mmCIF file with all atom_site columns, C-alpha atoms in Angstrom:
data_model
loop_
_atom_site.group_PDB
_atom_site.id
_atom_site.type_symbol
_atom_site.label_atom_id
_atom_site.label_alt_id
_atom_site.label_comp_id
_atom_site.label_asym_id
_atom_site.label_entity_id
_atom_site.label_seq_id
_atom_site.pdbx_PDB_ins_code
_atom_site.Cartn_x
_atom_site.Cartn_y
_atom_site.Cartn_z
_atom_site.occupancy
_atom_site.B_iso_or_equiv
_atom_site.pdbx_formal_charge
_atom_site.auth_seq_id
_atom_site.auth_comp_id
_atom_site.auth_asym_id
_atom_site.auth_atom_id
_atom_site.pdbx_PDB_model_num
ATOM 1   C CA . MET A 1 1   ? 51.400 38.486 124.758 1.00 0.00 ? 1   MET A CA 1
ATOM 2   C CA . SER A 1 2   ? 48.514 38.552 127.213 1.00 0.00 ? 2   SER A CA 1
ATOM 3   C CA . TYR A 1 3   ? 48.892 39.019 130.926 1.00 0.00 ? 3   TYR A CA 1
ATOM 4   C CA . LYS A 1 4   ? 47.982 36.148 133.289 1.00 0.00 ? 4   LYS A CA 1
ATOM 5   C CA . LEU A 1 5   ? 46.982 35.800 136.951 1.00 0.00 ? 5   LEU A CA 1
ATOM 6   C CA . ASN A 1 6   ? 47.070 32.210 138.110 1.00 0.00 ? 6   ASN A CA 1
ATOM 7   C CA . LYS A 1 7   ? 44.347 30.822 140.298 1.00 0.00 ? 7   LYS A CA 1
ATOM 8   C CA . PRO A 1 8   ? 43.798 30.388 143.101 1.00 0.00 ? 8   PRO A CA 1
ATOM 9   C CA . CYS A 1 9   ? 44.148 34.058 143.942 1.00 0.00 ? 9   CYS A CA 1
ATOM 10  C CA . ASN A 1 10  ? 42.595 36.185 146.632 1.00 0.00 ? 10  ASN A CA 1
ATOM 11  C CA . ASP A 1 11  ? 39.985 38.891 146.024 1.00 0.00 ? 11  ASP A CA 1
ATOM 12  C CA . LYS A 1 12  ? 42.510 41.716 146.291 1.00 0.00 ? 12  LYS A CA 1
ATOM 13  C CA . GLU A 1 13  ? 44.877 40.157 143.707 1.00 0.00 ? 13  GLU A CA 1
ATOM 14  C CA . ARG A 1 14  ? 41.949 39.559 141.347 1.00 0.00 ? 14  ARG A CA 1
ATOM 15  C CA . ALA A 1 15  ? 40.649 43.163 141.799 1.00 0.00 ? 15  ALA A CA 1
ATOM 16  C CA . ASP A 1 16  ? 44.151 44.637 141.426 1.00 0.00 ? 16  ASP A CA 1
ATOM 17  C CA . PHE A 1 17  ? 44.701 42.613 138.194 1.00 0.00 ? 17  PHE A CA 1
ATOM 18  C CA . ILE A 1 18  ? 41.382 43.779 136.725 1.00 0.00 ? 18  ILE A CA 1
ATOM 19  C CA . VAL A 1 19  ? 42.001 47.414 137.675 1.00 0.00 ? 19  VAL A CA 1
ATOM 20  C CA . LYS A 1 20  ? 45.522 47.406 136.246 1.00 0.00 ? 20  LYS A CA 1
ATOM 21  C CA . TYR A 1 21  ? 44.774 45.706 132.925 1.00 0.00 ? 21  TYR A CA 1
ATOM 22  C CA . ASN A 1 22  ? 41.144 46.427 132.224 1.00 0.00 ? 22  ASN A CA 1
ATOM 23  C CA . HIS A 1 23  ? 40.265 49.738 133.929 1.00 0.00 ? 23  HIS A CA 1
ATOM 24  C CA . LYS A 1 24  ? 43.659 51.407 133.336 1.00 0.00 ? 24  LYS A CA 1
ATOM 25  C CA . GLN A 1 25  ? 44.805 49.837 130.046 1.00 0.00 ? 25  GLN A CA 1
ATOM 26  C CA . GLY A 1 26  ? 41.441 48.847 128.494 1.00 0.00 ? 26  GLY A CA 1
ATOM 27  C CA . LEU A 1 27  ? 42.376 45.203 127.923 1.00 0.00 ? 27  LEU A CA 1
ATOM 28  C CA . LYS A 1 28  ? 39.664 42.586 127.750 1.00 0.00 ? 28  LYS A CA 1
ATOM 29  C CA . ILE A 1 29  ? 39.502 40.303 130.773 1.00 0.00 ? 29  ILE A CA 1
ATOM 30  C CA . GLU A 1 30  ? 38.858 36.533 130.257 1.00 0.00 ? 30  GLU A CA 1
ATOM 31  C CA . GLU A 1 31  ? 38.548 34.091 133.072 1.00 0.00 ? 31  GLU A CA 1
ATOM 32  C CA . THR A 1 32  ? 39.072 30.320 132.995 1.00 0.00 ? 32  THR A CA 1
ATOM 33  C CA . GLU A 1 33  ? 39.083 27.746 135.722 1.00 0.00 ? 33  GLU A CA 1
ATOM 34  C CA . ASN A 1 34  ? 42.843 28.063 136.187 1.00 0.00 ? 34  ASN A CA 1
ATOM 35  C CA . ALA A 1 35  ? 43.645 31.668 135.449 1.00 0.00 ? 35  ALA A CA 1
ATOM 36  C CA . ILE A 1 36  ? 42.496 35.207 134.656 1.00 0.00 ? 36  ILE A CA 1
ATOM 37  C CA . TYR A 1 37  ? 43.848 36.746 131.404 1.00 0.00 ? 37  TYR A CA 1
ATOM 38  C CA . ALA A 1 38  ? 44.095 40.235 130.165 1.00 0.00 ? 38  ALA A CA 1
ATOM 39  C CA . LEU A 1 39  ? 44.079 39.995 126.356 1.00 0.00 ? 39  LEU A CA 1
ATOM 40  C CA . LEU A 1 40  ? 45.888 42.300 123.981 1.00 0.00 ? 40  LEU A CA 1
ATOM 41  C CA . GLU A 1 41  ? 43.600 43.740 121.308 1.00 0.00 ? 41  GLU A CA 1
ATOM 42  C CA . ASN A 1 42  ? 44.850 41.196 118.724 1.00 0.00 ? 42  ASN A CA 1
ATOM 43  C CA . GLU A 1 43  ? 44.220 38.202 120.975 1.00 0.00 ? 43  GLU A CA 1
ATOM 44  C CA . ILE A 1 44  ? 41.216 35.930 121.519 1.00 0.00 ? 44  ILE A CA 1
ATOM 45  C CA . MET A 1 45  ? 40.555 32.930 123.740 1.00 0.00 ? 45  MET A CA 1
ATOM 46  C CA . GLN A 1 46  ? 40.575 29.462 122.189 1.00 0.00 ? 46  GLN A CA 1
ATOM 47  C CA . ASN A 1 47  ? 40.412 26.254 124.232 1.00 0.00 ? 47  ASN A CA 1
ATOM 48  C CA . ASN A 1 48  ? 40.827 28.311 127.392 1.00 0.00 ? 48  ASN A CA 1
ATOM 49  C CA . GLU A 1 49  ? 44.151 29.752 126.132 1.00 0.00 ? 49  GLU A CA 1
ATOM 50  C CA . PRO A 1 50  ? 44.931 33.141 124.595 1.00 0.00 ? 50  PRO A CA 1
ATOM 51  C CA . ILE A 1 51  ? 46.004 33.051 120.909 1.00 0.00 ? 51  ILE A CA 1
ATOM 52  C CA . ILE A 1 52  ? 46.616 35.592 118.219 1.00 0.00 ? 52  ILE A CA 1
ATOM 53  C CA . ASN A 1 53  ? 43.459 36.355 116.278 1.00 0.00 ? 53  ASN A CA 1
ATOM 54  C CA . ILE A 1 54  ? 44.444 35.632 112.677 1.00 0.00 ? 54  ILE A CA 1
ATOM 55  C CA . ASN A 1 55  ? 41.385 37.701 111.503 1.00 0.00 ? 55  ASN A CA 1
ATOM 56  C CA . TYR A 1 56  ? 42.360 40.774 113.636 1.00 0.00 ? 56  TYR A CA 1
ATOM 57  C CA . GLU A 1 57  ? 43.537 42.967 110.765 1.00 0.00 ? 57  GLU A CA 1
ATOM 58  C CA . ASN A 1 58  ? 40.421 42.307 108.737 1.00 0.00 ? 58  ASN A CA 1
ATOM 59  C CA . GLU A 1 59  ? 38.176 42.870 111.726 1.00 0.00 ? 59  GLU A CA 1
ATOM 60  C CA . LEU A 1 60  ? 40.009 46.138 112.451 1.00 0.00 ? 60  LEU A CA 1
ATOM 61  C CA . ILE A 1 61  ? 39.563 47.262 108.826 1.00 0.00 ? 61  ILE A CA 1
ATOM 62  C CA . GLU A 1 62  ? 35.876 46.452 108.926 1.00 0.00 ? 62  GLU A CA 1
ATOM 63  C CA . SER A 1 63  ? 35.460 48.219 112.282 1.00 0.00 ? 63  SER A CA 1
ATOM 64  C CA . ARG A 1 64  ? 37.141 51.398 110.943 1.00 0.00 ? 64  ARG A CA 1
ATOM 65  C CA . LYS A 1 65  ? 35.045 51.241 107.824 1.00 0.00 ? 65  LYS A CA 1
ATOM 66  C CA . ALA A 1 66  ? 31.794 50.861 109.805 1.00 0.00 ? 66  ALA A CA 1
ATOM 67  C CA . LEU A 1 67  ? 32.694 53.751 112.077 1.00 0.00 ? 67  LEU A CA 1
ATOM 68  C CA . PHE A 1 68  ? 33.526 55.972 109.069 1.00 0.00 ? 68  PHE A CA 1
ATOM 69  C CA . GLU A 1 69  ? 30.281 55.118 107.354 1.00 0.00 ? 69  GLU A CA 1
ATOM 70  C CA . ASN A 1 70  ? 28.442 55.986 110.525 1.00 0.00 ? 70  ASN A CA 1
ATOM 71  C CA . GLU A 1 71  ? 30.096 59.407 110.769 1.00 0.00 ? 71  GLU A CA 1
ATOM 72  C CA . PHE A 1 72  ? 30.052 60.256 107.006 1.00 0.00 ? 72  PHE A CA 1
ATOM 73  C CA . PHE A 1 73  ? 27.734 59.765 104.086 1.00 0.00 ? 73  PHE A CA 1
ATOM 74  C CA . ASN A 1 74  ? 28.613 59.547 100.394 1.00 0.00 ? 74  ASN A CA 1
ATOM 75  C CA . THR A 1 75  ? 27.603 61.886 97.641  1.00 0.00 ? 75  THR A CA 1
ATOM 76  C CA . SER A 1 76  ? 28.601 62.550 94.043  1.00 0.00 ? 76  SER A CA 1
ATOM 77  C CA . LEU A 1 77  ? 30.991 65.276 95.421  1.00 0.00 ? 77  LEU A CA 1
ATOM 78  C CA . GLY A 1 78  ? 32.627 63.004 97.931  1.00 0.00 ? 78  GLY A CA 1
ATOM 79  C CA . TRP A 1 79  ? 32.016 61.902 101.559 1.00 0.00 ? 79  TRP A CA 1
ATOM 80  C CA . ILE A 1 80  ? 30.365 64.392 103.884 1.00 0.00 ? 80  ILE A CA 1
ATOM 81  C CA . ARG A 1 81  ? 30.903 64.568 107.610 1.00 0.00 ? 81  ARG A CA 1
ATOM 82  C CA . ARG A 1 82  ? 27.629 64.319 109.408 1.00 0.00 ? 82  ARG A CA 1
ATOM 83  C CA . LYS A 1 83  ? 28.759 66.468 112.407 1.00 0.00 ? 83  LYS A CA 1
ATOM 84  C CA . VAL A 1 84  ? 30.715 69.417 111.199 1.00 0.00 ? 84  VAL A CA 1
ATOM 85  C CA . ASN A 1 85  ? 32.931 71.811 113.169 1.00 0.00 ? 85  ASN A CA 1
ATOM 86  C CA . MET A 1 86  ? 32.167 75.455 112.618 1.00 0.00 ? 86  MET A CA 1
ATOM 87  C CA . LYS A 1 87  ? 34.711 78.236 112.614 1.00 0.00 ? 87  LYS A CA 1
ATOM 88  C CA . ASP A 1 88  ? 33.441 79.406 116.048 1.00 0.00 ? 88  ASP A CA 1
ATOM 89  C CA . GLY A 1 89  ? 34.143 75.939 117.531 1.00 0.00 ? 89  GLY A CA 1
ATOM 90  C CA . SER A 1 90  ? 30.531 74.838 117.668 1.00 0.00 ? 90  SER A CA 1
ATOM 91  C CA . LYS A 1 91  ? 29.296 71.593 116.025 1.00 0.00 ? 91  LYS A CA 1
ATOM 92  C CA . LYS A 1 92  ? 26.412 71.354 113.622 1.00 0.00 ? 92  LYS A CA 1
ATOM 93  C CA . ASP A 1 93  ? 24.530 68.485 112.036 1.00 0.00 ? 93  ASP A CA 1
ATOM 94  C CA . PHE A 1 94  ? 25.192 68.846 108.303 1.00 0.00 ? 94  PHE A CA 1
ATOM 95  C CA . LEU A 1 95  ? 21.808 67.527 107.155 1.00 0.00 ? 95  LEU A CA 1
ATOM 96  C CA . SER A 1 96  ? 19.513 69.082 109.778 1.00 0.00 ? 96  SER A CA 1
ATOM 97  C CA . ASP A 1 97  ? 21.325 72.347 110.501 1.00 0.00 ? 97  ASP A CA 1
ATOM 98  C CA . LEU A 1 98  ? 23.032 73.371 107.261 1.00 0.00 ? 98  LEU A CA 1
ATOM 99  C CA . LEU A 1 99  ? 21.431 71.733 104.259 1.00 0.00 ? 99  LEU A CA 1
ATOM 100 C CA . LEU A 1 100 ? 18.586 74.184 103.868 1.00 0.00 ? 100 LEU A CA 1
ATOM 101 C CA . GLN A 1 101 ? 20.914 77.214 104.159 1.00 0.00 ? 101 GLN A CA 1
ATOM 102 C CA . ILE A 1 102 ? 23.124 75.634 101.491 1.00 0.00 ? 102 ILE A CA 1
ATOM 103 C CA . LYS A 1 103 ? 20.062 75.030 99.272  1.00 0.00 ? 103 LYS A CA 1
ATOM 104 C CA . ALA A 1 104 ? 18.870 78.596 99.815  1.00 0.00 ? 104 ALA A CA 1
ATOM 105 C CA . GLY A 1 105 ? 22.279 79.993 98.884  1.00 0.00 ? 105 GLY A CA 1
ATOM 106 C CA . LEU A 1 106 ? 22.310 78.046 95.659  1.00 0.00 ? 106 LEU A CA 1
ATOM 107 C CA . GLU A 1 107 ? 18.836 79.185 94.812  1.00 0.00 ? 107 GLU A CA 1
ATOM 108 C CA . LEU A 1 108 ? 20.011 82.811 95.304  1.00 0.00 ? 108 LEU A CA 1
ATOM 109 C CA . GLY A 1 109 ? 22.818 82.129 92.879  1.00 0.00 ? 109 GLY A CA 1
ATOM 110 C CA . GLN A 1 110 ? 25.582 82.116 95.421  1.00 0.00 ? 110 GLN A CA 1
ATOM 111 C CA . VAL A 1 111 ? 28.591 79.810 95.215  1.00 0.00 ? 111 VAL A CA 1
ATOM 112 C CA . VAL A 1 112 ? 28.475 77.603 98.315  1.00 0.00 ? 112 VAL A CA 1
ATOM 113 C CA . GLU A 1 113 ? 31.610 75.825 99.165  1.00 0.00 ? 113 GLU A CA 1
ATOM 114 C CA . ILE A 1 114 ? 31.575 72.663 101.224 1.00 0.00 ? 114 ILE A CA 1
ATOM 115 C CA . ILE A 1 115 ? 34.278 70.363 102.593 1.00 0.00 ? 115 ILE A CA 1
ATOM 116 C CA . THR A 1 116 ? 34.205 66.828 101.218 1.00 0.00 ? 116 THR A CA 1
ATOM 117 C CA . TYR A 1 117 ? 36.460 63.895 101.984 1.00 0.00 ? 117 TYR A CA 1
ATOM 118 C CA . SER A 1 118 ? 37.906 61.085 99.995  1.00 0.00 ? 118 SER A CA 1
ATOM 119 C CA . GLN A 1 119 ? 37.400 57.608 101.354 1.00 0.00 ? 119 GLN A CA 1
ATOM 120 C CA . PRO A 1 120 ? 40.239 56.724 103.671 1.00 0.00 ? 120 PRO A CA 1
ATOM 121 C CA . ASP A 1 121 ? 42.530 53.684 103.532 1.00 0.00 ? 121 ASP A CA 1
ATOM 122 C CA . PHE A 1 122 ? 41.019 51.646 106.385 1.00 0.00 ? 122 PHE A CA 1
ATOM 123 C CA . SER A 1 123 ? 44.182 49.577 106.786 1.00 0.00 ? 123 SER A CA 1
ATOM 124 C CA . GLN A 1 124 ? 45.741 52.581 108.552 1.00 0.00 ? 124 GLN A CA 1
ATOM 125 C CA . GLU A 1 125 ? 44.727 54.419 111.681 1.00 0.00 ? 125 GLU A CA 1
ATOM 126 C CA . ILE A 1 126 ? 42.052 57.008 111.057 1.00 0.00 ? 126 ILE A CA 1
ATOM 127 C CA . SER A 1 127 ? 43.338 60.012 112.917 1.00 0.00 ? 127 SER A CA 1
ATOM 128 C CA . GLU A 1 128 ? 41.903 63.566 112.669 1.00 0.00 ? 128 GLU A CA 1
ATOM 129 C CA . GLU A 1 129 ? 45.180 64.619 110.941 1.00 0.00 ? 129 GLU A CA 1
ATOM 130 C CA . TYR A 1 130 ? 44.744 61.862 108.388 1.00 0.00 ? 130 TYR A CA 1
ATOM 131 C CA . MET A 1 131 ? 41.116 62.930 107.766 1.00 0.00 ? 131 MET A CA 1
ATOM 132 C CA . ILE A 1 132 ? 42.196 66.532 107.247 1.00 0.00 ? 132 ILE A CA 1
ATOM 133 C CA . SER A 1 133 ? 44.551 65.336 104.529 1.00 0.00 ? 133 SER A CA 1
ATOM 134 C CA . LEU A 1 134 ? 41.552 63.763 102.752 1.00 0.00 ? 134 LEU A CA 1
ATOM 135 C CA . GLN A 1 135 ? 39.614 67.025 102.674 1.00 0.00 ? 135 GLN A CA 1
ATOM 136 C CA . GLU A 1 136 ? 38.727 68.791 99.462  1.00 0.00 ? 136 GLU A CA 1
ATOM 137 C CA . ARG A 1 137 ? 36.719 71.964 99.011  1.00 0.00 ? 137 ARG A CA 1
ATOM 138 C CA . LYS A 1 138 ? 33.971 71.712 96.385  1.00 0.00 ? 138 LYS A CA 1
ATOM 139 C CA . ASN A 1 139 ? 31.053 73.854 95.288  1.00 0.00 ? 139 ASN A CA 1
ATOM 140 C CA . ALA A 1 140 ? 27.611 72.489 96.233  1.00 0.00 ? 140 ALA A CA 1
ATOM 141 C CA . THR A 1 141 ? 25.329 71.600 93.327  1.00 0.00 ? 141 THR A CA 1
ATOM 142 C CA . LEU A 1 142 ? 21.620 71.023 93.060  1.00 0.00 ? 142 LEU A CA 1
ATOM 143 C CA . GLU A 1 143 ? 22.358 67.335 92.452  1.00 0.00 ? 143 GLU A CA 1
ATOM 144 C CA . PHE A 1 144 ? 24.270 67.330 95.721  1.00 0.00 ? 144 PHE A CA 1
ATOM 145 C CA . ILE A 1 145 ? 21.271 68.915 97.513  1.00 0.00 ? 145 ILE A CA 1
ATOM 146 C CA . GLY A 1 146 ? 19.023 66.214 96.166  1.00 0.00 ? 146 GLY A CA 1
ATOM 147 C CA . GLU A 1 147 ? 21.387 63.471 97.312  1.00 0.00 ? 147 GLU A CA 1
ATOM 148 C CA . CYS A 1 148 ? 21.481 65.075 100.808 1.00 0.00 ? 148 CYS A CA 1
ATOM 149 C CA . LEU A 1 149 ? 17.678 65.268 100.966 1.00 0.00 ? 149 LEU A CA 1
ATOM 150 C CA . ASN A 1 150 ? 17.556 61.617 99.943  1.00 0.00 ? 150 ASN A CA 1
ATOM 151 C CA . ARG A 1 151 ? 20.003 60.741 102.674 1.00 0.00 ? 151 ARG A CA 1
ATOM 152 C CA . THR A 1 152 ? 17.795 62.528 105.233 1.00 0.00 ? 152 THR A CA 1
ATOM 153 C CA . VAL A 1 153 ? 14.793 60.470 104.103 1.00 0.00 ? 153 VAL A CA 1
ATOM 154 C CA . MET A 1 154 ? 16.841 57.234 104.264 1.00 0.00 ? 154 MET A CA 1
ATOM 155 C CA . ASP A 1 155 ? 18.090 58.115 107.782 1.00 0.00 ? 155 ASP A CA 1
ATOM 156 C CA . PHE A 1 156 ? 14.577 58.809 108.843 1.00 0.00 ? 156 PHE A CA 1
ATOM 157 C CA . GLY A 1 157 ? 13.576 55.367 107.802 1.00 0.00 ? 157 GLY A CA 1
ATOM 158 C CA . GLY A 1 158 ? 11.872 55.916 104.471 1.00 0.00 ? 158 GLY A CA 1
#
């Protein structure tokens, strides 16, 4: 249930309410003529009153899916993380920093292993531990290289 500060209220009460619920807890603040509300994440305002958003779960699923599809791209081998963590702790962009080295390794006849991901169940929280459980090591292929090059072109705007 949302939190409410009735009006009239003084500036200090208003500021304290906003700091407590928005700045410290991240709740959305909505103001009406008669009150200030701090909405829980599954609430929306309707007719100047907070109510449960019946579309919340679907919106959360769509939000998780959009975030995932922004951070990963799909290939025939599975989903690939765009920003990968290297063994030394550094981060690399898969397409711009690693793709040509993977391609060169294949052309030299080496087996190049990459980490792919299965698509998550967006109805559950997408934690790093959950993502690790979706990992699978696969060998890069020339088809995969072509798909990555096409993704680079699509990202560029082609």
